[in-house]
Tab-separated table of N, CA and C in Angstrom:
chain	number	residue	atom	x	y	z
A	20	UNK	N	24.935	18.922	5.860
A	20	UNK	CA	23.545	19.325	5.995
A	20	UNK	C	22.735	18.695	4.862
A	21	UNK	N	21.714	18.279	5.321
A	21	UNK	CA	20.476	17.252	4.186
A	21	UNK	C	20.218	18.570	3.076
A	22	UNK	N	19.690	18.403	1.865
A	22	UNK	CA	18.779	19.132	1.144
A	22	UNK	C	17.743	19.142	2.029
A	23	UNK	N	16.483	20.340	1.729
A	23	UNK	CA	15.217	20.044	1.633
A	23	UNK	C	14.661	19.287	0.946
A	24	UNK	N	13.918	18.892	1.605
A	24	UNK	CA	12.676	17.899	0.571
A	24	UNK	C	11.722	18.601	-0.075
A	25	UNK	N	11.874	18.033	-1.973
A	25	UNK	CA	11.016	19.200	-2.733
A	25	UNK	C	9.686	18.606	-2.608
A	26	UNK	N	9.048	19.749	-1.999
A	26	UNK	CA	6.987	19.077	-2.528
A	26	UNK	C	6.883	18.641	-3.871
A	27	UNK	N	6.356	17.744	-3.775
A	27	UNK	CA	5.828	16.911	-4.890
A	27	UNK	C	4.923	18.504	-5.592
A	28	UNK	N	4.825	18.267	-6.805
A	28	UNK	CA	3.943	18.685	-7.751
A	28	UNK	C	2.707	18.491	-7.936
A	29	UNK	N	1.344	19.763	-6.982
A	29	UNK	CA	0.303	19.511	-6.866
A	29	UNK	C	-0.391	18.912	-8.159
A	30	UNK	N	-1.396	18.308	-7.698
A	30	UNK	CA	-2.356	17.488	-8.790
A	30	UNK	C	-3.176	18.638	-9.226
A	31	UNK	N	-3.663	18.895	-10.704
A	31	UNK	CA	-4.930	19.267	-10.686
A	31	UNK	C	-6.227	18.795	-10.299
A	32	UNK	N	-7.167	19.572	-10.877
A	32	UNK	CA	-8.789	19.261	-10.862
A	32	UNK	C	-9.011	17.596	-11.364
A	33	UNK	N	-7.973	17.678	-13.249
A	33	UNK	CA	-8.172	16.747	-13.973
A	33	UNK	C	-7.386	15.152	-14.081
A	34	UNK	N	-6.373	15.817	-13.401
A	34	UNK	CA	-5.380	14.958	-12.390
A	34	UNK	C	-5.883	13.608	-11.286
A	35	UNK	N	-6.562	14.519	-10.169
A	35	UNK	CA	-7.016	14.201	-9.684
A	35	UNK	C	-8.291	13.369	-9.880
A	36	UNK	N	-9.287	13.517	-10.755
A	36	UNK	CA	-10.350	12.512	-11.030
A	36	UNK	C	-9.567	11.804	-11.878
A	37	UNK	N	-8.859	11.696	-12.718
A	37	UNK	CA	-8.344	10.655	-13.347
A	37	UNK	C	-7.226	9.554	-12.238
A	38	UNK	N	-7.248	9.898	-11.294
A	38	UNK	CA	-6.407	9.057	-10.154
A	38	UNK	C	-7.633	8.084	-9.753
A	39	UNK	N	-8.533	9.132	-9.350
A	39	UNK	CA	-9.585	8.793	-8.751
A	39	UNK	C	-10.682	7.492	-9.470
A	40	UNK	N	-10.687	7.698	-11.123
A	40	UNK	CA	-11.072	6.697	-11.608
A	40	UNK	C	-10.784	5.445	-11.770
A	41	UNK	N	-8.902	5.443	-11.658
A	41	UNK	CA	-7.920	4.347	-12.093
A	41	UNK	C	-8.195	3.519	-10.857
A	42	UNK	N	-8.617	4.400	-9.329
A	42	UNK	CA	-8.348	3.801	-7.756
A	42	UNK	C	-9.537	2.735	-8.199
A	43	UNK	N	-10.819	3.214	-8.583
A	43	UNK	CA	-11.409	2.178	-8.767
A	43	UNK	C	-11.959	1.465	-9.702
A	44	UNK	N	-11.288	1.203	-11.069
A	44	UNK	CA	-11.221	0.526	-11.569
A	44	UNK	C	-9.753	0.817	-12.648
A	45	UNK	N	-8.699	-0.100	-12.036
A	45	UNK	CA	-7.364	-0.157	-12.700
A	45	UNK	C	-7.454	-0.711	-14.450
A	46	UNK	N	-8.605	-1.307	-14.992
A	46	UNK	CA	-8.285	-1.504	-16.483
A	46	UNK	C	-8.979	-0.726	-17.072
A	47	UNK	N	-9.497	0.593	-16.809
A	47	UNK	CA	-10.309	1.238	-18.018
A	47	UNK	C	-9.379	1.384	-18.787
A	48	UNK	N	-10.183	1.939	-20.044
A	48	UNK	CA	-9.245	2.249	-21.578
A	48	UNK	C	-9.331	3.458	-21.404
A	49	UNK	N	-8.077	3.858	-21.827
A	49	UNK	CA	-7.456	5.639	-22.617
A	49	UNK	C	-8.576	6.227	-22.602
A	50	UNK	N	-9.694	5.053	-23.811
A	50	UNK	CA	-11.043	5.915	-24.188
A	50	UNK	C	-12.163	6.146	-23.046
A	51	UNK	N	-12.397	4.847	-22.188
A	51	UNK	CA	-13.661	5.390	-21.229
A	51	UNK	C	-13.095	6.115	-19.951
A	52	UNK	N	-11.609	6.175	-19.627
A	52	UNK	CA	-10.983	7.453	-18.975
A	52	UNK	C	-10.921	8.594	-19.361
A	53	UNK	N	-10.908	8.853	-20.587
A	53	UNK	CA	-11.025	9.790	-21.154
A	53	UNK	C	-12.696	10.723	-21.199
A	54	UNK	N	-13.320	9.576	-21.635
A	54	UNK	CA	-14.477	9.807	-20.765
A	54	UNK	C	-15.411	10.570	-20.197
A	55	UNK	N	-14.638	9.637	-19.193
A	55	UNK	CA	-15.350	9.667	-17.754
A	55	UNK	C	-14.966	11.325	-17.092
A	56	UNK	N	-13.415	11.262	-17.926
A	56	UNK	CA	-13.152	13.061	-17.125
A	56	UNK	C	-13.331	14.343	-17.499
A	57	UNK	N	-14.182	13.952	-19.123
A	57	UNK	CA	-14.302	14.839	-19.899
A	57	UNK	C	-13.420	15.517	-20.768
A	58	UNK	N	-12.734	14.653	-21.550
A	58	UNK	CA	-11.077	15.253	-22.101
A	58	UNK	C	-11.010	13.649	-23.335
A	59	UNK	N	-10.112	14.369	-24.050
A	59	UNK	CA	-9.669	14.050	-25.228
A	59	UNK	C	-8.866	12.505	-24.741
A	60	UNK	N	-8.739	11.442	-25.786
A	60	UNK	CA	-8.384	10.598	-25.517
A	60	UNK	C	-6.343	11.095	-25.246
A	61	UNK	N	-6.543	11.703	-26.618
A	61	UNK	CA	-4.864	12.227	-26.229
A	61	UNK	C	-4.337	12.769	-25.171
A	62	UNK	N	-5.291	13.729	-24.813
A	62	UNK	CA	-4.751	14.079	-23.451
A	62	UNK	C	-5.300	13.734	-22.303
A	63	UNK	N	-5.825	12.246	-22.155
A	63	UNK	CA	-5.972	11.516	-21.332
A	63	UNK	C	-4.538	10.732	-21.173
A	64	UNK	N	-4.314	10.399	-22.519
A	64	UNK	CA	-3.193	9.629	-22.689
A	64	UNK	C	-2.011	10.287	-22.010
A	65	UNK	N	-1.705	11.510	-22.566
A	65	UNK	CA	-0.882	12.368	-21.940
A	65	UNK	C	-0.663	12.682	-20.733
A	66	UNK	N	-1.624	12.624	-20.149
A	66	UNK	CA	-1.527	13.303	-18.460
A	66	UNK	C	-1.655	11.848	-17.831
A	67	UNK	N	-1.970	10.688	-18.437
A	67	UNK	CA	-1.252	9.403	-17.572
A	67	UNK	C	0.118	8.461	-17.675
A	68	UNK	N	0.688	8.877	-18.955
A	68	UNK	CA	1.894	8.942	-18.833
A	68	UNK	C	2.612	9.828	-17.840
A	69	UNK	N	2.100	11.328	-18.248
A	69	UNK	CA	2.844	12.262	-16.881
A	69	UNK	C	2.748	11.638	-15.910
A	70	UNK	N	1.299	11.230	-15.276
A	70	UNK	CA	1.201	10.880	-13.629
A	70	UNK	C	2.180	9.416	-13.175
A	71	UNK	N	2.695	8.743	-14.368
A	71	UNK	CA	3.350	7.836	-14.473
A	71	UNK	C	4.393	7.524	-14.011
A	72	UNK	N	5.335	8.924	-14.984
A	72	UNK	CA	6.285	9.069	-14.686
A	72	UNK	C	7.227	10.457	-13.601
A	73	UNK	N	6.320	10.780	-13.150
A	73	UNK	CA	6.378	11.693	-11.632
A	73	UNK	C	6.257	10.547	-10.369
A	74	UNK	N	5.713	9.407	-10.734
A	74	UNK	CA	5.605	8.465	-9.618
A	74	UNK	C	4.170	8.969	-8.706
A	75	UNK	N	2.947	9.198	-9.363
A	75	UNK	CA	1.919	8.987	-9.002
A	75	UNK	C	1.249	7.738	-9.032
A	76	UNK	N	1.225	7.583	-10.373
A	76	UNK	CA	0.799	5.760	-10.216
A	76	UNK	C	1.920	4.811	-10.826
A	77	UNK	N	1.760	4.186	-9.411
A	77	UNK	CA	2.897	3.069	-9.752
A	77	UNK	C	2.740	1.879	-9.812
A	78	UNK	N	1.683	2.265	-10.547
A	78	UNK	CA	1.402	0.486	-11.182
A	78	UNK	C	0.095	-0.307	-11.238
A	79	UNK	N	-0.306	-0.871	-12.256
A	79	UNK	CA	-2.160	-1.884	-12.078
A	79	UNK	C	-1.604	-2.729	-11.485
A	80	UNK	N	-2.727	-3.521	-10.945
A	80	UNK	CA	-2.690	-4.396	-10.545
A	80	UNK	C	-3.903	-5.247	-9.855
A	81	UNK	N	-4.301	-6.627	-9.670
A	81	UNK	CA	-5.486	-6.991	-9.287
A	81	UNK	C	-5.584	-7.260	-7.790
A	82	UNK	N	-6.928	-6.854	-7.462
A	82	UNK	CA	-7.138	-7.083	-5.698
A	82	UNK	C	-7.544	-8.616	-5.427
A	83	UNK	N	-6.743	-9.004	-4.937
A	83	UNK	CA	-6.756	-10.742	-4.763
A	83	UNK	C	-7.394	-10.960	-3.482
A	84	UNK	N	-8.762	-11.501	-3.248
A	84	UNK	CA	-9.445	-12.184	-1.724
A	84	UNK	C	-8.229	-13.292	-1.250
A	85	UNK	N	-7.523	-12.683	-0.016
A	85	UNK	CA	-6.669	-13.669	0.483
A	85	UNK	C	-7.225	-15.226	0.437
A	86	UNK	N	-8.586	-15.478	1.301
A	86	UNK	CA	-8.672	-16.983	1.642
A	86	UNK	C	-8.847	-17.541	0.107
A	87	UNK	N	-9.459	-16.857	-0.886
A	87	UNK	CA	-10.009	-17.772	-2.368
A	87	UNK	C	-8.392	-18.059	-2.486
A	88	UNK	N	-7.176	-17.479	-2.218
A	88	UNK	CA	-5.861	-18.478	-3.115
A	88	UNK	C	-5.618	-18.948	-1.464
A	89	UNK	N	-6.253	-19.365	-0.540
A	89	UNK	CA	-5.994	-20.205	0.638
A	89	UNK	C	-5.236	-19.768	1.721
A	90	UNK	N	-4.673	-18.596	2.042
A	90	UNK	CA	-4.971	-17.644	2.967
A	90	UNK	C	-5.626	-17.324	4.266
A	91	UNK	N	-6.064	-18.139	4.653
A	91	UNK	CA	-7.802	-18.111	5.821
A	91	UNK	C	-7.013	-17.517	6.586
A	92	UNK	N	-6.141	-17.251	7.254
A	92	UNK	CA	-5.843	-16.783	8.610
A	92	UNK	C	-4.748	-15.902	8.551
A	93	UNK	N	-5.222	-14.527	9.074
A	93	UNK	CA	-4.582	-12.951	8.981
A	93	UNK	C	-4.196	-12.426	10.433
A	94	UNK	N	-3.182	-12.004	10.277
A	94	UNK	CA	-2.691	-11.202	11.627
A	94	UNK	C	-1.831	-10.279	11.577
A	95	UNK	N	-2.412	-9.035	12.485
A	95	UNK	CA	-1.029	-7.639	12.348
A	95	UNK	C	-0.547	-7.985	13.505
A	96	UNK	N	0.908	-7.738	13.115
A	96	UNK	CA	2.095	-8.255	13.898
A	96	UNK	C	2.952	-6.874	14.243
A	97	UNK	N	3.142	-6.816	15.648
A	97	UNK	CA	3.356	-5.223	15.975
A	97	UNK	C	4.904	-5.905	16.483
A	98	UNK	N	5.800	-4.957	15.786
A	98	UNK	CA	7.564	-5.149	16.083
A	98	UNK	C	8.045	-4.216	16.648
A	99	UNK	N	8.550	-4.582	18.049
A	99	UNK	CA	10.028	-3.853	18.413
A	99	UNK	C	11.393	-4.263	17.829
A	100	UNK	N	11.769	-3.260	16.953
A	100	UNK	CA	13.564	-3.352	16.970
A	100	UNK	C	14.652	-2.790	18.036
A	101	UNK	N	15.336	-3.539	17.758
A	101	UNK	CA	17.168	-3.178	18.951
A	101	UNK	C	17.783	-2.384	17.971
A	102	UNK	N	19.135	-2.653	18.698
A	102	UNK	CA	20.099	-1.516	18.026
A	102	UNK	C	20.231	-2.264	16.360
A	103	UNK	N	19.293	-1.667	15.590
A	103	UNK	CA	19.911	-2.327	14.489
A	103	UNK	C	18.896	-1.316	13.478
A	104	UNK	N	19.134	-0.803	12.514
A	104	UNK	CA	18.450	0.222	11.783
A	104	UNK	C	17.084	-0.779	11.278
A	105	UNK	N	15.889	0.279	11.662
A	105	UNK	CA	14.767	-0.224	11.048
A	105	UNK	C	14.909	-0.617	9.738
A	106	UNK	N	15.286	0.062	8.823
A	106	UNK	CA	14.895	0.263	7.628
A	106	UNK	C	15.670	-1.263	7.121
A	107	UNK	N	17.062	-1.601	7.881
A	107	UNK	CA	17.805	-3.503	7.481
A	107	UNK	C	16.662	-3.991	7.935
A	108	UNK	N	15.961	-4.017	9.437
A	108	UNK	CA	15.172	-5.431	9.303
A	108	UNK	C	13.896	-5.255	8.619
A	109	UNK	N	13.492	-3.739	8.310
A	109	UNK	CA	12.039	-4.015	7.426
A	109	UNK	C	12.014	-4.410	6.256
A	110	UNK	N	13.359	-4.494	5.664
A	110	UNK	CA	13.571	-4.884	4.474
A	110	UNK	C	13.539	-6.936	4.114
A	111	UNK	N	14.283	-7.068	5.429
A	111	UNK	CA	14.202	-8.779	5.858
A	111	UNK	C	12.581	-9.133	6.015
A	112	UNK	N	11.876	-8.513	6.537
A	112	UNK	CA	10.663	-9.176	6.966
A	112	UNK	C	10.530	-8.970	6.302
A	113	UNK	N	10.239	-8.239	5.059
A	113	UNK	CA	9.060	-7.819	3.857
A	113	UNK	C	9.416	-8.905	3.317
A	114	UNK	N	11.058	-9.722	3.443
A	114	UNK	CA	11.244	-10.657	2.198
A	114	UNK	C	10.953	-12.263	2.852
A	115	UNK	N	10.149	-12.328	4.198
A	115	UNK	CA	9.729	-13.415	4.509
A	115	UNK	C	8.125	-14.083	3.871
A	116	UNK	N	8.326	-15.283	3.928
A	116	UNK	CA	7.212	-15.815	3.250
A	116	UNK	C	5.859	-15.347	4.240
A	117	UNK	N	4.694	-15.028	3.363
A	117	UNK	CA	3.324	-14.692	4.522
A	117	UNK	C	3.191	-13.448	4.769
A	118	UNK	N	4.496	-12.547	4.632
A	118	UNK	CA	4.697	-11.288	5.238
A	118	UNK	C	3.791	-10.559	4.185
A	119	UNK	N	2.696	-9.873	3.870
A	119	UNK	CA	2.334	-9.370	3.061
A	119	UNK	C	2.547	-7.317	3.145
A	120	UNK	N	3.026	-6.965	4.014
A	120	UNK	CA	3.148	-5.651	4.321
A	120	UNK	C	3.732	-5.317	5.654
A	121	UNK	N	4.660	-4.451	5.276
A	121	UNK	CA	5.488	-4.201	6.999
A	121	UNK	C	5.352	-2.636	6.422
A	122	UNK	N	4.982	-1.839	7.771
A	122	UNK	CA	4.616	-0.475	7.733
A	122	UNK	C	5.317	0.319	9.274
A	123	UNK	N	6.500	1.405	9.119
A	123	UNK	CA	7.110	1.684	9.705
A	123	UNK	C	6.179	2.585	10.723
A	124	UNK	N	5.894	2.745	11.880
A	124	UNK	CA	4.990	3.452	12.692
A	124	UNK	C	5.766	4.442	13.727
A	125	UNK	N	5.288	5.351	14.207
A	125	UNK	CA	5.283	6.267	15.281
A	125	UNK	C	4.618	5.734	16.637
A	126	UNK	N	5.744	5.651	17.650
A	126	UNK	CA	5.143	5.401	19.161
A	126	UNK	C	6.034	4.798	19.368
A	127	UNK	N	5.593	3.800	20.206
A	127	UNK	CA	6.306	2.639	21.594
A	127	UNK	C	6.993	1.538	20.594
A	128	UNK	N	6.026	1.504	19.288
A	128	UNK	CA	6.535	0.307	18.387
A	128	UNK	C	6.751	1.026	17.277
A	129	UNK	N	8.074	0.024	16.531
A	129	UNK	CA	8.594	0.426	15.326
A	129	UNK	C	7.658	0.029	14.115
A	130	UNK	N	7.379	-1.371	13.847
A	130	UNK	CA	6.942	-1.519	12.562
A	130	UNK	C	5.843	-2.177	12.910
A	131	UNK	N	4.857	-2.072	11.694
A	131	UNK	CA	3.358	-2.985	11.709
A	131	UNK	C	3.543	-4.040	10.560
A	132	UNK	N	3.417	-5.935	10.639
A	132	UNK	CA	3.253	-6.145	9.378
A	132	UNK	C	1.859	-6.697	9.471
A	133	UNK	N	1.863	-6.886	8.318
A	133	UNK	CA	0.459	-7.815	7.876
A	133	UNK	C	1.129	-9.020	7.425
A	134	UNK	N	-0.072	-10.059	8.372
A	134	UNK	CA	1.031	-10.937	7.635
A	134	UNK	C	-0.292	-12.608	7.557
A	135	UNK	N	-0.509	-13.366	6.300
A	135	UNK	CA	-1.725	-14.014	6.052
A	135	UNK	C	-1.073	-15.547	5.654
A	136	UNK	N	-1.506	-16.455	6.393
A	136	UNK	CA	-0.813	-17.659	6.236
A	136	UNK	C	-2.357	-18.693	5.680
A	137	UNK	N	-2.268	-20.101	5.473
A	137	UNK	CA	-3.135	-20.863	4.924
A	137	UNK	C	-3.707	-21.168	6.447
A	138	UNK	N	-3.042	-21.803	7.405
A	138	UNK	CA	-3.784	-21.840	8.321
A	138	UNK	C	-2.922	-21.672	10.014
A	139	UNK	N	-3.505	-22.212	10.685
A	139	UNK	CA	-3.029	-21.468	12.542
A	139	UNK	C	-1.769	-21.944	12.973
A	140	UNK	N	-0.991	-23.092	12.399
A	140	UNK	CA	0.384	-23.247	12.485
A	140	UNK	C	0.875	-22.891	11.865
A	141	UNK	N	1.061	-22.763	10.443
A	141	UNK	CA	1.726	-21.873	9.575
A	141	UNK	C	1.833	-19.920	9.929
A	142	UNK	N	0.520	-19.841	10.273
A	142	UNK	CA	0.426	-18.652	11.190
A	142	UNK	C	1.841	-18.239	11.891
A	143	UNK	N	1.462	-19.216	13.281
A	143	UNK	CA	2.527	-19.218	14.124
A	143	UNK	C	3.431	-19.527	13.991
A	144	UNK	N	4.204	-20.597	12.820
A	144	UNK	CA	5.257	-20.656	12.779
A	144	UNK	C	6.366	-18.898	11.994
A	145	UNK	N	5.406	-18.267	11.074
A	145	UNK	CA	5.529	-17.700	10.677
A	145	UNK	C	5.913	-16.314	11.172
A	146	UNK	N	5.296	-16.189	12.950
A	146	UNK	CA	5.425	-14.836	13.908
A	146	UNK	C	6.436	-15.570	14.827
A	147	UNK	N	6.221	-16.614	15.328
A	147	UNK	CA	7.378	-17.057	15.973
A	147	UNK	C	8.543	-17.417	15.888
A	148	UNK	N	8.778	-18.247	14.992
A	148	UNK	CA	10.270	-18.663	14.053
A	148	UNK	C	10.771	-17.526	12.981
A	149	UNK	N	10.015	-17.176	12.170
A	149	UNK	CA	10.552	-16.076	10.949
A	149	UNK	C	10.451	-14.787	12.004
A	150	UNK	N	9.427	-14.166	12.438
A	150	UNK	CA	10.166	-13.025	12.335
A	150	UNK	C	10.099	-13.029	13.510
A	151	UNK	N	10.034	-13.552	14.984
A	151	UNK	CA	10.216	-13.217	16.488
A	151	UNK	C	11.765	-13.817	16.156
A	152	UNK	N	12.144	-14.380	15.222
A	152	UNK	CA	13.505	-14.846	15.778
A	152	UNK	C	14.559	-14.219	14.810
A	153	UNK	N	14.598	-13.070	14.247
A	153	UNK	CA	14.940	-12.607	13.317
A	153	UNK	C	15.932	-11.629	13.972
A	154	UNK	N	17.246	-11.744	14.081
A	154	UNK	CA	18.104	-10.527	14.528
A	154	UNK	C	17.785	-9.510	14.480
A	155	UNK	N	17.830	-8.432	15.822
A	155	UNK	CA	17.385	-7.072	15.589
A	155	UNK	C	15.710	-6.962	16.248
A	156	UNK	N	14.879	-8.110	16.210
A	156	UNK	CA	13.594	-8.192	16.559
A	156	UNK	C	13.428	-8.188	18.017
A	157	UNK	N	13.162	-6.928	18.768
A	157	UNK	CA	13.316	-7.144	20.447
A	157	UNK	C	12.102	-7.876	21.262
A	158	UNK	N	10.745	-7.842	20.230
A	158	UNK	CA	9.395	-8.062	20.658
A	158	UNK	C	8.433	-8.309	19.506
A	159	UNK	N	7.806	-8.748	19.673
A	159	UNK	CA	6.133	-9.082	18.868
A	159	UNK	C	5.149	-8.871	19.519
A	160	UNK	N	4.426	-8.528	18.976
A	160	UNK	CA	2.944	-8.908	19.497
A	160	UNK	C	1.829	-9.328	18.530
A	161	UNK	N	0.904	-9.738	18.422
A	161	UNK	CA	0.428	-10.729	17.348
A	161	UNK	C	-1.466	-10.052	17.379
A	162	UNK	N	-1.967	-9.673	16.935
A	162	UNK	CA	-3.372	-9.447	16.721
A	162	UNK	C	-4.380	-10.326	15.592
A	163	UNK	N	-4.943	-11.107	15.441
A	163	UNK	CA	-5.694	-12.293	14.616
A	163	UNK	C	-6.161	-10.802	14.104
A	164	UNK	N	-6.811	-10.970	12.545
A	164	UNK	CA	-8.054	-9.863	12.089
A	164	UNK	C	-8.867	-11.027	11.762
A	165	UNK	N	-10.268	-10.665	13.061
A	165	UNK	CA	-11.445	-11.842	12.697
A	165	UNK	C	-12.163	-10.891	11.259
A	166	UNK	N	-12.065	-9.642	10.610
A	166	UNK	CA	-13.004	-9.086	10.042
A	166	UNK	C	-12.521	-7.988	9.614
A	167	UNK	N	-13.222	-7.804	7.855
A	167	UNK	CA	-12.033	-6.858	7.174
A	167	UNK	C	-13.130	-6.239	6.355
A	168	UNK	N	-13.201	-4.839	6.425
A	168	UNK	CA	-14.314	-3.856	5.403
A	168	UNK	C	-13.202	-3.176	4.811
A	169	UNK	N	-13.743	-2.954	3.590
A	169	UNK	CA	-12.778	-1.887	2.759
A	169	UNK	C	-12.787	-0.725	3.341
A	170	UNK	N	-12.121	0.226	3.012
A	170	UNK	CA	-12.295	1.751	3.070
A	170	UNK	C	-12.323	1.827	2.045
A	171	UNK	N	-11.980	3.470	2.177
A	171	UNK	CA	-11.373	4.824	0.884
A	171	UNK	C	-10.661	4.249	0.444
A	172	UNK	N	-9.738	3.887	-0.798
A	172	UNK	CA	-9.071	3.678	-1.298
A	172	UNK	C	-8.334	5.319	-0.902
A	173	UNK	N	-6.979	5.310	-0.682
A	173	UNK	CA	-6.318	7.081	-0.913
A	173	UNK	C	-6.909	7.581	-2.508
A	174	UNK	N	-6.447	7.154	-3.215
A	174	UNK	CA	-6.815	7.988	-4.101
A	174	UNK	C	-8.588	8.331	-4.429
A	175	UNK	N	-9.224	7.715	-4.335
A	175	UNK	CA	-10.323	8.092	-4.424
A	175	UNK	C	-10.968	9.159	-3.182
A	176	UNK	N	-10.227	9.328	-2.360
A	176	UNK	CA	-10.303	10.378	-1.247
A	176	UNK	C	-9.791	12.245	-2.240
A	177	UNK	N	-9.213	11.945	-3.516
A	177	UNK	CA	-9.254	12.620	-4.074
A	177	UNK	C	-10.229	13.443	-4.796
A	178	UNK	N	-11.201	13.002	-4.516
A	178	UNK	CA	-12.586	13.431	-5.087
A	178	UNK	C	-13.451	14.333	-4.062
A	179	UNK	N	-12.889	14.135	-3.214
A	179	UNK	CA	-13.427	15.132	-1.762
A	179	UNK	C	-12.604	16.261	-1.585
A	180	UNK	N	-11.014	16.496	-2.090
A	180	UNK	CA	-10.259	17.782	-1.649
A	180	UNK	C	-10.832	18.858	-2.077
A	181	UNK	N	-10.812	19.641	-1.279
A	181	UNK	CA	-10.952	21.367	-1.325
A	181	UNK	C	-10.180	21.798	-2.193
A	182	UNK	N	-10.365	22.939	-2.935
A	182	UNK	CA	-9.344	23.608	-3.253
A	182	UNK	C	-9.407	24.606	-3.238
């Protein structure tokens, strides 16, 4: 018999806007986070180490415009798997070139990737040869994205919870 799965450890008030600040902008300092949430640099410091190491934030990092590093052409790529455990081939596609995100889904289809090549043969070689021909892969289907708006970032959706 499995364990239960333990709930994560709710966020606070102060928790939470400090997620919320990092979502949109990943280099503030200790000091203008500190800030911004109304709290001591130390225990700014403190409660982002905690959120650190609970595995809230896992990590800075910069938002890169696909086409500026040459990129122009994006497509979600919808996968059927065979008898072969999702979790072996999502691990293969994630490690193909172009593949920028494979996301395990609910329904008719198993996985979603994202996947952004320089241009329309590289594209296709990339859905057709890498991963339509990839053991375990029963189907594709291929969607171009002519057009991309941001959302919510999740964490900044933190600034709206009830409590």
């Amino acid at each position: 018999m499995t364990e239960p799965q333990q709930r994560p450890e709710p966020l606070d008030p102060i928790d939470r806007r400090i997620v919320a600040e990092l979502s949109r902008d990943g280099r503030l300092s200790v000091r203008t986070l500190a800030e911004r949430v109304h709290i001591s640099r130390t225990a700014a410091h403190n409660r982002l180490q905690h959120l650190q190491q609970r595995g809230v934030i896992t990590g800075f990092g910069a938002q890169i415009d696909r086409k500026s590093i040459g990129l122009s052409i994006s497509a979600l790529v919808v996968v059927r798997v065979g008898d072969v455990p999702w979790e072996e081939i999502a691990k293969r596609l994630a490690a193909l070139p172009f593949v920028e995100k494979v996301q395990a889904v609910s329904g008719d289809i198993d996985l979603i990737l994202t996947v952004s090549a320089p241009d329309h043969e590289q594209l296709s070689q990339a859905i057709l040869r890498d991963i339509h021909d990839l053991p375990g892969v029963v189907s594709t289907r291929s969607h171009l994205i002519l057009a991309e708006l941001p959302g919510r970032p999740p964490a900044q959706s933190l600034d709206i919870w009830r409590i």
